[in-house]
Tab-separated table of C-alpha atoms in Angstrom:
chain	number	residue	atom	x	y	z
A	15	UNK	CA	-124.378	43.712	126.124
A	16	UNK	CA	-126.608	43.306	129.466
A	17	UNK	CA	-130.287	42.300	127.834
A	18	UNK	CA	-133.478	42.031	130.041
A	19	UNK	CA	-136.354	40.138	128.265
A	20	UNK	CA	-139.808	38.958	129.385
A	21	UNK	CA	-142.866	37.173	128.059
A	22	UNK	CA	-146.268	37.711	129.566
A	23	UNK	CA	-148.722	36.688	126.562
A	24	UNK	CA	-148.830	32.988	127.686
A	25	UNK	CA	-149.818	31.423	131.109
A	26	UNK	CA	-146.197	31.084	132.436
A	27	UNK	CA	-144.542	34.247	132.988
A	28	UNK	CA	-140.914	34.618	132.305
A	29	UNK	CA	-137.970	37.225	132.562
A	30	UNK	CA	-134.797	36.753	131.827
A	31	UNK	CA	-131.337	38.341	131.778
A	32	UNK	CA	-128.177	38.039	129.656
A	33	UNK	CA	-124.744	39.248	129.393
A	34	UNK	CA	-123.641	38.410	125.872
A	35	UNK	CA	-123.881	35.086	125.415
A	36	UNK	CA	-124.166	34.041	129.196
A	37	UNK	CA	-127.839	33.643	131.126
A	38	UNK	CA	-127.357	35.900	134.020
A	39	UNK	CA	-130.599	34.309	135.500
A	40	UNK	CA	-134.164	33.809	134.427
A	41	UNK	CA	-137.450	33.415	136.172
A	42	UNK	CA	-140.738	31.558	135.293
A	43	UNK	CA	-143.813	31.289	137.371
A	44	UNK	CA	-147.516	30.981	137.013
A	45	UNK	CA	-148.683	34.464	135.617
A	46	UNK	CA	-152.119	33.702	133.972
A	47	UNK	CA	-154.301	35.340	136.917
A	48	UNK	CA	-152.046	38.611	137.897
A	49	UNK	CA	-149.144	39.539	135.328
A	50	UNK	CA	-149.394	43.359	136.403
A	51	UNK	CA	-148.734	42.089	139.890
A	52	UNK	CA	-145.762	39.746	139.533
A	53	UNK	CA	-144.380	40.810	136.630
A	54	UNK	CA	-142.546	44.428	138.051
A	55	UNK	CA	-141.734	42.474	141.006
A	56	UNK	CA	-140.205	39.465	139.292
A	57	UNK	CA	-137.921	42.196	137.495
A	58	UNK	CA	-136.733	43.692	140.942
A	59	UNK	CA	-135.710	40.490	142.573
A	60	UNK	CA	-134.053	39.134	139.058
A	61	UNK	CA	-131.589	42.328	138.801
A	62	UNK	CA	-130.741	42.529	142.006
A	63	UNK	CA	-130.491	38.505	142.678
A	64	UNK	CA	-128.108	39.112	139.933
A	65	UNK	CA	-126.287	42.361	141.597
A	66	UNK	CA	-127.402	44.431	138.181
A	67	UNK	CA	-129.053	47.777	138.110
A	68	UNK	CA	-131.730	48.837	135.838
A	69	UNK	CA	-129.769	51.563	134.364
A	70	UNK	CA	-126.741	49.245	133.259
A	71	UNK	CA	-129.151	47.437	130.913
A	72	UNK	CA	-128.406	48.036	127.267
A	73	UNK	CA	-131.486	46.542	125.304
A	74	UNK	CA	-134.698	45.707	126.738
A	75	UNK	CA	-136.841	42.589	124.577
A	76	UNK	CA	-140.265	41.503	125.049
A	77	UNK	CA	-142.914	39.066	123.296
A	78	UNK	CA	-145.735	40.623	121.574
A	79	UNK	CA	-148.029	37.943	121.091
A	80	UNK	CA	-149.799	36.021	119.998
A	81	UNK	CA	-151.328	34.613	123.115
A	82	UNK	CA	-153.293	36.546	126.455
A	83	UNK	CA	-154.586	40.044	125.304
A	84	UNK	CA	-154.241	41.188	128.545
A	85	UNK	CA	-150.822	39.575	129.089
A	86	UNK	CA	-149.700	40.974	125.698
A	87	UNK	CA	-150.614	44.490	126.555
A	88	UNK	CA	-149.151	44.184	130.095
A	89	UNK	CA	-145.890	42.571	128.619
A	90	UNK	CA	-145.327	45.701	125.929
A	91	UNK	CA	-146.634	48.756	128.578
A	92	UNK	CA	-144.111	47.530	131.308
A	93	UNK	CA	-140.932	46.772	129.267
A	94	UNK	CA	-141.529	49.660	126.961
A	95	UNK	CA	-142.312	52.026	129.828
A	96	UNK	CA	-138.723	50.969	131.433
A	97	UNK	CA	-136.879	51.370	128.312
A	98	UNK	CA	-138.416	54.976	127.826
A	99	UNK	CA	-137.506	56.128	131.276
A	100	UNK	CA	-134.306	54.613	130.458
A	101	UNK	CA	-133.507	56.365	127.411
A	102	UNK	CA	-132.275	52.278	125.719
A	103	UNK	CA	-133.664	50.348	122.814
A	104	UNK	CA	-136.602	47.500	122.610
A	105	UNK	CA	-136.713	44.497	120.422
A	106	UNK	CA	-139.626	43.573	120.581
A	107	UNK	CA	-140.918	40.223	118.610
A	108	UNK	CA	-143.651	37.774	118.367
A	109	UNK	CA	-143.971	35.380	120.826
A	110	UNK	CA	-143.256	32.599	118.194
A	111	UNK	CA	-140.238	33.686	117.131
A	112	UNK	CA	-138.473	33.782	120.937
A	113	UNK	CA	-139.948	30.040	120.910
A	114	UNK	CA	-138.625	29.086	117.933
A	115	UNK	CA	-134.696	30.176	118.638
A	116	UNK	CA	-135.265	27.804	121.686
A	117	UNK	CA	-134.623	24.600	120.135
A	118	UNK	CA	-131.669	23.226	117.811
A	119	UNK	CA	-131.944	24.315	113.931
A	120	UNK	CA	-133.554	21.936	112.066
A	121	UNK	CA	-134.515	23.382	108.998
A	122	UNK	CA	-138.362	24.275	109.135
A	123	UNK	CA	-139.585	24.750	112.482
A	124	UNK	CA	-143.609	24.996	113.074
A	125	UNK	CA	-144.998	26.813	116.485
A	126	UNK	CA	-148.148	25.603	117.188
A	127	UNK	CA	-150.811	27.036	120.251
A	128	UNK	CA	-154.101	26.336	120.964
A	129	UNK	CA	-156.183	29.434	120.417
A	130	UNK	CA	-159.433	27.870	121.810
A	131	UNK	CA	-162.304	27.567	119.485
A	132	UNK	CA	-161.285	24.243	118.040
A	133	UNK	CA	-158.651	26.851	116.152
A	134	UNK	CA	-154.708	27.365	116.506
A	135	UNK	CA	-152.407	30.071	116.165
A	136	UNK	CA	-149.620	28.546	113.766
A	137	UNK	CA	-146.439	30.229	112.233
A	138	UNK	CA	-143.523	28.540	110.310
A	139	UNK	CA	-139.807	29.246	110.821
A	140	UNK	CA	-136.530	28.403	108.380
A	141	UNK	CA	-133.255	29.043	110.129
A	142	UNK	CA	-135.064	31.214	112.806
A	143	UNK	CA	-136.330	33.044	110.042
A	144	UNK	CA	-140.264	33.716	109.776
A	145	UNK	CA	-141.778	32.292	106.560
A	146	UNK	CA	-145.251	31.945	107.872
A	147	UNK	CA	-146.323	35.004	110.057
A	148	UNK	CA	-148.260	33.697	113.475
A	149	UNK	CA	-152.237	33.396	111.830
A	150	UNK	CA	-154.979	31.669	113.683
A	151	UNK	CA	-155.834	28.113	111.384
A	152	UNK	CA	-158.332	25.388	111.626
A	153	UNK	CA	-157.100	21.807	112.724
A	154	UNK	CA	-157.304	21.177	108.656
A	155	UNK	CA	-155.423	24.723	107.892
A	156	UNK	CA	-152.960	23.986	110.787
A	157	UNK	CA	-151.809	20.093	109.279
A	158	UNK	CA	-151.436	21.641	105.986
A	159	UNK	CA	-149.189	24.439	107.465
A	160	UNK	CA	-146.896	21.744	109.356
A	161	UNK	CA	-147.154	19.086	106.614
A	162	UNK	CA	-143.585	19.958	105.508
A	163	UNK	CA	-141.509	21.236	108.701
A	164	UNK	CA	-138.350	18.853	110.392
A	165	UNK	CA	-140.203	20.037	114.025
A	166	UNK	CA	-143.432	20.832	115.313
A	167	UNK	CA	-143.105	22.900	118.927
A	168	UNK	CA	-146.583	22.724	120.801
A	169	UNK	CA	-146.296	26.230	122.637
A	170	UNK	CA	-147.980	24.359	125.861
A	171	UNK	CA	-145.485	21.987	126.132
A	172	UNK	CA	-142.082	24.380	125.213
A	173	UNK	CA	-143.190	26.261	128.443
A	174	UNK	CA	-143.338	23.356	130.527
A	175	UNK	CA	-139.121	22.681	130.222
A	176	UNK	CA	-138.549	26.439	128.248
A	177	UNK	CA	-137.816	29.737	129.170
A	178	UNK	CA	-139.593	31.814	126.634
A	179	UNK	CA	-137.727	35.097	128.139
A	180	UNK	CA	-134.364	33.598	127.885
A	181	UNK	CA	-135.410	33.161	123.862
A	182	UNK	CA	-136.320	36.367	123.598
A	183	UNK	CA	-133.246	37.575	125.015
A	184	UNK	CA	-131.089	35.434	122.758
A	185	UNK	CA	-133.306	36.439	119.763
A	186	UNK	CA	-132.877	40.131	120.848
A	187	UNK	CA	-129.215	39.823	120.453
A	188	UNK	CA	-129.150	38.561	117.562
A	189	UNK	CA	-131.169	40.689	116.214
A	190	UNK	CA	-129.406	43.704	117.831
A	191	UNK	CA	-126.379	42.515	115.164
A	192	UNK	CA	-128.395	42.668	112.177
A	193	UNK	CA	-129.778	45.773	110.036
A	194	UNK	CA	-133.174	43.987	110.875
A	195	UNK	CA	-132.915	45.563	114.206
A	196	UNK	CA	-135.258	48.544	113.205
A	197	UNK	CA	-137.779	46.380	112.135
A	198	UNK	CA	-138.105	45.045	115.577
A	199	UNK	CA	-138.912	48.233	117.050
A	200	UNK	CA	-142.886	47.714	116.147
A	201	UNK	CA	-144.537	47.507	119.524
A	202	UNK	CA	-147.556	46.623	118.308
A	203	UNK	CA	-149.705	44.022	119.830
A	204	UNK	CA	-149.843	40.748	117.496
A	205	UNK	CA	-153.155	39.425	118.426
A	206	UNK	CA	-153.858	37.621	115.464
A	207	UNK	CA	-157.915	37.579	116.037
A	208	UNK	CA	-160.116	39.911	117.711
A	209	UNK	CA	-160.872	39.787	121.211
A	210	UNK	CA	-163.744	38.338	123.163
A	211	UNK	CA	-165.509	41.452	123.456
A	212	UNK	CA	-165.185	43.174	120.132
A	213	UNK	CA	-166.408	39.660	118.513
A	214	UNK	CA	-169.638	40.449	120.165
A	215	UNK	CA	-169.383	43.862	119.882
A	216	UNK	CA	-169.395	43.394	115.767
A	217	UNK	CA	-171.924	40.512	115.885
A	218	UNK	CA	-174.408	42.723	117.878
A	219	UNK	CA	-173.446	45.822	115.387
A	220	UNK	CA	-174.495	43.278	112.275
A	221	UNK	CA	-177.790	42.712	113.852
A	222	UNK	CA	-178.863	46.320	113.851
């Protein structure tokens, strides 16, 4: 099974492809400023660095979030749009989980991101399975959530030595062998709070 994955919800961008088991070849690079520039491009130059064509690929994954609205949207429109036109199946999942599958199993595993605000966007995992669905906590909220877990993963500093594509993609195959595999095909965005805008669009909406 040929597998293309990519993450655009957090400031490193990152694609990655996979033949079964085997990592084909993977990309990560600073995306925070222009994701709908690089990450089309970053696509090209991985399939045909790696002498694949779009049309052999037999699943295409991608991150949902939580993490950059923009990137999030971007992220879901591109690989969604290329498995349409392709007539193959998406997995897509939340950011979290592709994180989570990228370390050894040690029981409970706790993903942990800064979501600005003094607040966090925490979810707990048990045998790469979700127990605690991404929600945004307070510093207090977030210690109680993590009191009990075998490993904490900061999100900023997986994607400093971590491919979160290449976890994805791994998670995506998995997945693809399971009757879960329907579940995954939820495209929607997990943004966990509201954006920027439509705070202050409710705030001004409560004054009047």
């Amino acid at each position: 099974m040929l597998i293309l994955a990519a993450d655009t919800s957090l400031p490193i961008l990152s694609v990655a492809l996979l033949r079964d088991a085997a990592l084909l070849g993977c990309i990560a690079l600073e995306g925070k400023s222009s994701r709908n520039e690089k990450l089309l491009p970053s696509i090209d130059w991985l399939l045909s660095e790696s002498g694949v064509d779009r049309r052999e690929i037999d699943l295409f994954a991608v991150t949902r979030g939580p993490g950059s609205f923009t990137g999030v949207r971007i992220g879901l429109a591109t690989m969604q749009g290329l498995a349409l036109a392709l007539d193959k199946p998406l997995c897509a999942m939340s950011t979290h989980e592709a994180i989570a599958l990228g370390d050894p199993d040690p029981g409970r595993i706790a993903i942990v991101d800064d979501a600005g605000r003094g607040e966090f966007y925490v979810s707990v995992f048990h045998r790469h399975a979700e127990v605690v669905a991404p929600r945004l906590a307070t510093a207090e909220q977030r210690d109680e959530l993590i009191a009990n877990v075998g490993l904490v993963i900061p999100v900023a500093e997986f994607i400093q030595h971590g491919n979160v594509a290449v976890g994805c993609a791994r998670r995506a195959r998995e997945i693809a062998e399971t009757p879960d595999a329907d579940r995954y095909k939820d495209v929607t965005p997990i943004y966990v709070r509201l954006a920027e805008a439509e705070v202050k669009l409710q705030q001004k909406q409560g004054a009047s």
